[in-house]
mmCIF file of C-alpha atoms (C1' of nucleotides) in Angstrom:
data_model
loop_
_atom_site.group_PDB
_atom_site.id
_atom_site.type_symbol
_atom_site.label_atom_id
_atom_site.label_comp_id
_atom_site.label_asym_id
_atom_site.label_seq_id
_atom_site.Cartn_x
_atom_site.Cartn_y
_atom_site.Cartn_z
ATOM 1 C CA MET A 1 -0.118 0.051 0.368
ATOM 2 C CA VAL A 2 1.422 3.313 -1.242
ATOM 3 C CA ALA A 3 -0.843 5.473 0.494
ATOM 4 C CA PRO A 4 0.855 5.991 3.518
ATOM 5 C CA ARG A 5 4.246 6.877 1.843
ATOM 6 C CA LEU A 6 2.643 10.224 1.430
ATOM 7 C CA LEU A 7 2.908 11.308 4.382
ATOM 8 C CA ASN A 8 4.805 13.927 4.947
ATOM 9 C CA LYS A 9 5.220 15.282 1.395
ATOM 10 C CA ILE A 10 3.971 18.766 0.414
ATOM 11 C CA VAL A 11 1.498 20.108 -1.523
ATOM 12 C CA ALA A 12 2.218 23.246 -3.017
ATOM 13 C CA THR A 13 0.378 25.567 -5.205
ATOM 14 C CA ALA A 14 1.947 27.959 -8.049
ATOM 15 C CA ASP A 15 0.948 31.161 -5.996
ATOM 16 C CA GLY A 16 2.856 30.059 -3.115
ATOM 17 C CA ARG A 17 0.209 28.136 -1.004
ATOM 18 C CA ALA A 18 2.053 24.785 0.644
ATOM 19 C CA GLY A 19 0.781 22.088 2.977
ATOM 20 C CA ARG A 20 2.627 19.016 4.350
ATOM 21 C CA ILE A 21 0.102 16.126 3.744
ATOM 22 C CA VAL A 22 -0.853 14.628 7.473
ATOM 23 C CA GLU A 23 -4.140 12.186 6.956
ATOM 24 C CA VAL A 24 -4.624 10.379 3.568
ATOM 25 C CA GLU A 25 -7.038 7.751 2.867
ATOM 26 C CA ALA A 26 -6.775 4.488 0.340
ATOM 27 C CA TYR A 27 -9.584 3.800 -1.964
ATOM 28 C CA GLU A 28 -9.034 0.669 -4.130
ATOM 29 C CA GLY A 29 -12.043 -0.436 -6.772
ATOM 30 C CA ALA A 30 -11.314 -4.261 -6.502
ATOM 31 C CA ARG A 31 -11.994 -5.165 -3.001
ATOM 32 C CA ASP A 32 -13.098 -1.586 -1.979
ATOM 33 C CA GLU A 33 -17.073 -1.134 -2.097
ATOM 34 C CA ALA A 34 -16.413 2.728 -0.403
ATOM 35 C CA ALA A 35 -14.229 2.964 -3.831
ATOM 36 C CA HIS A 36 -16.016 5.304 -6.899
ATOM 37 C CA THR A 37 -14.259 3.021 -8.866
ATOM 38 C CA PHE A 38 -15.781 0.036 -7.461
ATOM 39 C CA ARG A 39 -18.512 -0.753 -10.389
ATOM 40 C CA GLY A 40 -16.181 -0.241 -12.712
ATOM 41 C CA LYS A 41 -14.947 2.969 -15.043
ATOM 42 C CA THR A 42 -17.431 5.902 -15.684
ATOM 43 C CA ALA A 43 -16.894 9.095 -17.489
ATOM 44 C CA ARG A 44 -16.685 10.471 -13.904
ATOM 45 C CA ASN A 45 -14.196 8.356 -12.242
ATOM 46 C CA ALA A 46 -12.044 7.592 -15.633
ATOM 47 C CA VAL A 47 -8.734 9.296 -14.839
ATOM 48 C CA MET A 48 -8.625 6.579 -11.643
ATOM 49 C CA PHE A 49 -7.817 4.002 -13.658
ATOM 50 C CA GLY A 50 -5.160 5.895 -15.924
ATOM 51 C CA ALA A 51 -1.537 6.687 -15.015
ATOM 52 C CA PRO A 52 -0.561 7.404 -11.502
ATOM 53 C CA GLY A 53 0.238 10.834 -10.287
ATOM 54 C CA HIS A 54 -2.640 12.225 -11.632
ATOM 55 C CA LEU A 55 -5.464 14.392 -9.780
ATOM 56 C CA TYR A 56 -9.138 13.000 -9.321
ATOM 57 C CA VAL A 57 -11.519 15.766 -8.079
ATOM 58 C CA TYR A 58 -15.130 15.158 -7.346
ATOM 59 C CA PHE A 59 -17.724 16.929 -5.630
ATOM 60 C CA SER A 60 -19.035 15.722 -2.733
ATOM 61 C CA TYR A 61 -22.323 16.150 -0.731
ATOM 62 C CA GLY A 62 -23.093 18.920 -3.460
ATOM 63 C CA VAL A 63 -21.226 21.316 -1.243
ATOM 64 C CA HIS A 64 -17.429 20.148 -1.333
ATOM 65 C CA TRP A 65 -14.320 19.565 -3.589
ATOM 66 C CA CYS A 66 -12.468 16.588 -2.620
ATOM 67 C CA GLY A 67 -9.163 16.254 -4.080
ATOM 68 C CA ASN A 68 -7.397 12.435 -4.850
ATOM 69 C CA VAL A 69 -4.311 11.259 -6.290
ATOM 70 C CA VAL A 70 -4.044 8.245 -8.177
ATOM 71 C CA CYS A 71 -1.616 5.823 -6.537
ATOM 72 C CA ALA A 72 -1.362 2.986 -8.670
ATOM 73 C CA PRO A 73 -0.578 1.217 -12.102
ATOM 74 C CA GLU A 74 -2.697 2.127 -15.089
ATOM 75 C CA GLY A 75 -6.056 0.062 -15.022
ATOM 76 C CA VAL A 76 -6.231 -0.131 -11.412
ATOM 77 C CA GLY A 77 -8.939 2.319 -10.630
ATOM 78 C CA SER A 78 -7.400 2.978 -7.122
ATOM 79 C CA ALA A 79 -6.679 6.640 -5.684
ATOM 80 C CA VAL A 80 -5.329 8.402 -2.480
ATOM 81 C CA LEU A 81 -8.107 10.870 -0.845
ATOM 82 C CA LEU A 82 -5.979 14.167 0.684
ATOM 83 C CA ARG A 83 -7.972 14.168 4.334
ATOM 84 C CA ALA A 84 -5.484 17.058 5.696
ATOM 85 C CA LEU A 85 -2.560 19.057 5.643
ATOM 86 C CA GLU A 86 -0.319 21.069 7.614
ATOM 87 C CA PRO A 87 -0.188 24.532 6.561
ATOM 88 C CA ILE A 88 3.208 25.956 6.017
ATOM 89 C CA ALA A 89 2.951 28.591 3.309
ATOM 90 C CA GLY A 90 0.711 31.486 1.864
ATOM 91 C CA LEU A 91 -1.956 30.990 4.495
ATOM 92 C CA GLU A 92 -3.219 34.248 4.007
ATOM 93 C CA ALA A 93 -4.072 33.001 0.410
ATOM 94 C CA MET A 94 -5.592 30.270 2.193
ATOM 95 C CA ARG A 95 -7.238 32.190 4.280
ATOM 96 C CA MET A 96 -8.359 34.680 1.320
ATOM 97 C CA ALA A 97 -9.921 31.346 -0.284
ATOM 98 C CA ARG A 98 -11.574 30.070 2.940
ATOM 99 C CA GLY A 99 -12.894 32.962 4.636
ATOM 100 C CA LEU A 100 -10.653 35.702 6.906
ATOM 101 C CA ARG A 101 -11.564 34.691 9.963
ATOM 102 C CA ILE A 102 -10.214 30.888 9.706
ATOM 103 C CA VAL A 103 -7.621 29.660 12.445
ATOM 104 C CA ASP A 104 -4.691 27.892 11.343
ATOM 105 C CA ARG A 105 -5.644 24.527 12.214
ATOM 106 C CA ASP A 106 -8.989 24.622 10.555
ATOM 107 C CA LEU A 107 -7.713 25.906 7.121
ATOM 108 C CA CYS A 108 -6.952 22.221 5.731
ATOM 109 C CA ARG A 109 -8.531 19.953 7.914
ATOM 110 C CA GLY A 110 -10.804 17.765 6.213
ATOM 111 C CA PRO A 111 -11.110 16.783 2.499
ATOM 112 C CA GLY A 112 -13.432 19.373 1.510
ATOM 113 C CA ARG A 113 -11.287 22.442 3.570
ATOM 114 C CA LEU A 114 -8.205 21.063 2.109
ATOM 115 C CA ALA A 115 -9.539 21.490 -1.491
ATOM 116 C CA GLN A 116 -10.900 24.793 -0.867
ATOM 117 C CA ALA A 117 -7.703 26.254 0.947
ATOM 118 C CA LEU A 118 -5.872 25.216 -2.216
ATOM 119 C CA GLY A 119 -8.763 26.687 -4.504
ATOM 120 C CA MET A 120 -8.751 22.700 -6.064
ATOM 121 C CA THR A 121 -12.099 21.988 -8.083
ATOM 122 C CA GLY A 122 -13.267 19.661 -10.628
ATOM 123 C CA ALA A 123 -11.255 21.669 -13.452
ATOM 124 C CA ASP A 124 -8.390 20.434 -11.981
ATOM 125 C CA THR A 125 -9.415 16.800 -12.752
ATOM 126 C CA GLY A 126 -6.193 14.958 -14.220
ATOM 127 C CA MET A 127 -3.826 17.447 -13.836
ATOM 128 C CA ASP A 128 -0.040 15.909 -12.967
ATOM 129 C CA VAL A 129 1.141 16.664 -10.117
ATOM 130 C CA VAL A 130 4.387 15.649 -10.569
ATOM 131 C CA ALA A 131 5.061 17.953 -13.715
ATOM 132 C CA ALA A 132 7.240 21.117 -12.581
ATOM 133 C CA SER A 133 4.759 22.978 -14.691
ATOM 134 C CA SER A 134 1.236 22.101 -13.118
ATOM 135 C CA ARG A 135 -0.715 24.529 -10.935
ATOM 136 C CA ILE A 136 -0.544 21.742 -7.990
ATOM 137 C CA GLN A 137 2.528 19.663 -7.318
ATOM 138 C CA PHE A 138 3.780 17.335 -5.006
ATOM 139 C CA LEU A 139 7.088 17.660 -3.301
ATOM 140 C CA ASP A 140 9.482 15.895 -1.500
ATOM 141 C CA ASP A 141 11.870 17.868 0.914
ATOM 142 C CA GLY A 142 13.420 15.039 2.056
ATOM 143 C CA THR A 143 11.377 14.353 5.342
ATOM 144 C CA PRO A 144 10.288 10.865 5.762
ATOM 145 C CA PRO A 145 7.174 9.257 6.198
ATOM 146 C CA PRO A 146 6.392 8.174 10.182
ATOM 147 C CA LYS A 147 7.475 4.611 11.283
ATOM 148 C CA ALA A 148 5.510 1.990 12.497
ATOM 149 C CA LEU A 149 2.090 3.538 10.926
ATOM 150 C CA ARG A 150 -0.876 2.041 11.579
ATOM 151 C CA GLY A 151 -3.914 2.070 9.419
ATOM 152 C CA LEU A 152 -6.994 3.348 11.280
ATOM 153 C CA PRO A 153 -10.824 3.177 10.150
ATOM 154 C CA ARG A 154 -11.941 5.634 7.458
ATOM 155 C CA ILE A 155 -14.358 8.577 7.925
ATOM 156 C CA GLY A 156 -17.643 8.851 6.038
ATOM 157 C CA ILE A 157 -18.052 5.728 4.637
ATOM 158 C CA SER A 158 -20.577 3.288 4.972
ATOM 159 C CA ARG A 159 -19.054 0.361 3.282
ATOM 160 C CA SER A 160 -16.014 -1.524 3.456
ATOM 161 C CA MET A 161 -15.635 -0.266 6.915
ATOM 162 C CA ALA A 162 -13.272 -3.036 7.920
ATOM 163 C CA LEU A 163 -10.631 -1.634 5.700
ATOM 164 C CA PRO A 164 -7.918 -0.063 7.908
ATOM 165 C CA TRP A 165 -6.811 2.307 5.051
ATOM 166 C CA ARG A 166 -6.691 5.602 6.680
ATOM 167 C CA TRP A 167 -2.901 6.990 7.950
ATOM 168 C CA ILE A 168 -2.302 9.687 9.316
ATOM 169 C CA VAL A 169 0.962 11.557 10.925
ATOM 170 C CA PRO A 170 0.748 10.491 14.842
ATOM 171 C CA ASP A 171 0.097 13.647 17.646
ATOM 172 C CA ASN A 172 -0.070 16.201 14.766
ATOM 173 C CA ARG A 173 -2.947 18.716 15.503
ATOM 174 C CA PHE A 174 -3.876 19.424 11.473
ATOM 175 C CA VAL A 175 -5.377 16.135 11.382
ATOM 176 C CA SER A 176 -9.074 16.082 10.683
ATOM 177 C CA ARG A 177 -9.643 13.846 14.012
ATOM 178 C CA GLY A 178 -8.712 11.820 16.601
ATOM 179 C CA PRO A 179 -6.790 8.068 15.600
ATOM 180 C CA GLY A 180 -10.777 6.171 16.334
ATOM 181 C CA LYS A 181 -10.851 2.787 16.944
ATOM 182 C CA VAL A 182 -9.139 0.260 14.635
ATOM 183 C CA ALA A 183 -11.605 -2.057 13.379
ATOM 184 C CA GLU A 184 -12.167 -5.428 14.985
ATOM 185 C "C1'" DT B 1 -17.760 20.391 24.057
ATOM 186 C "C1'" DT B 2 -20.570 17.588 21.716
ATOM 187 C "C1'" DA B 3 -24.722 16.469 18.852
ATOM 188 C "C1'" DG B 4 -27.957 16.610 15.237
ATOM 189 C "C1'" DA B 5 -29.669 18.532 10.868
ATOM 190 C "C1'" DG B 6 -29.889 21.079 6.753
ATOM 191 C "C1'" DA B 7 -27.880 22.348 2.461
ATOM 192 C "C1'" DT B 8 -27.080 21.041 -2.484
ATOM 193 C "C1'" DG B 9 -26.013 18.082 -6.487
ATOM 194 C "C1'" DA B 10 -23.941 14.437 -9.360
ATOM 195 C "C1'" DT B 11 -24.135 9.840 -9.893
ATOM 196 C "C1'" DC B 12 -25.759 5.469 -11.145
ATOM 197 C "C1'" DA C 1 -31.479 6.796 -2.904
ATOM 198 C "C1'" DT C 2 -27.295 7.624 -2.139
ATOM 199 C "C1'" DC C 3 -23.224 9.737 -0.929
ATOM 200 C "C1'" DA C 4 -14.999 9.620 0.465
ATOM 201 C "C1'" DT C 5 -18.770 16.645 3.882
ATOM 202 C "C1'" DC C 6 -18.988 21.124 6.540
ATOM 203 C "C1'" DT C 7 -21.277 24.400 9.006
ATOM 204 C "C1'" DC C 8 -24.389 26.363 12.012
ATOM 205 C "C1'" DT C 9 -27.285 26.335 16.284
ATOM 206 C "C1'" DA C 10 -28.747 24.351 20.623
ATOM 207 C "C1'" DA C 11 -28.037 22.026 24.773
ATOM 208 C "C1'" DG C 12 -25.189 20.402 28.239
#
DNA sequence: TTAGAGATGATC
DNA sequence: ATCATCTCTAAG
């Protein structure tokens, strides 16, 4: 599972907004009923069946955008949901996008907030986050992912709840929720 | 501090 | 009908 390796990587925008990834969830079509790709390829989820390193951004509950990165070889239909960032640069631009009174901790805590803070929308679906020319890029400043990680239950799903595919940077105050219970 | 409900639209 | 959510409001 490559998802936990995204922890501590950096997401940056061309206009100087940046945050460190502190929480992710994996979704994998074939064995995961909660994945958008579980029922096969459609117009909406097609990018997830494509090459890794590309964004899949979908509209959730009629209100929020949520950003994922394709993290499996072509044809698999798998991606990783970005659930929380620790803001490290461009906080004022994030506040401009989210609301001027939002405190630092709430800027990118939760997938919908994170997307709003970075200005991520459906228009960004398909973007190559490894290419240096992209508006949104993933960077590695050398900080390794945490060791001895344990998968936790995912949040806000009603199927495949036993799959422990949520990972957080332990004790980081920018994660969207506490560790929660591990599925039995 | 926590709990509940409503908003709102794409998808199948 | 079902959601990979957030915010507000009200109560404790």
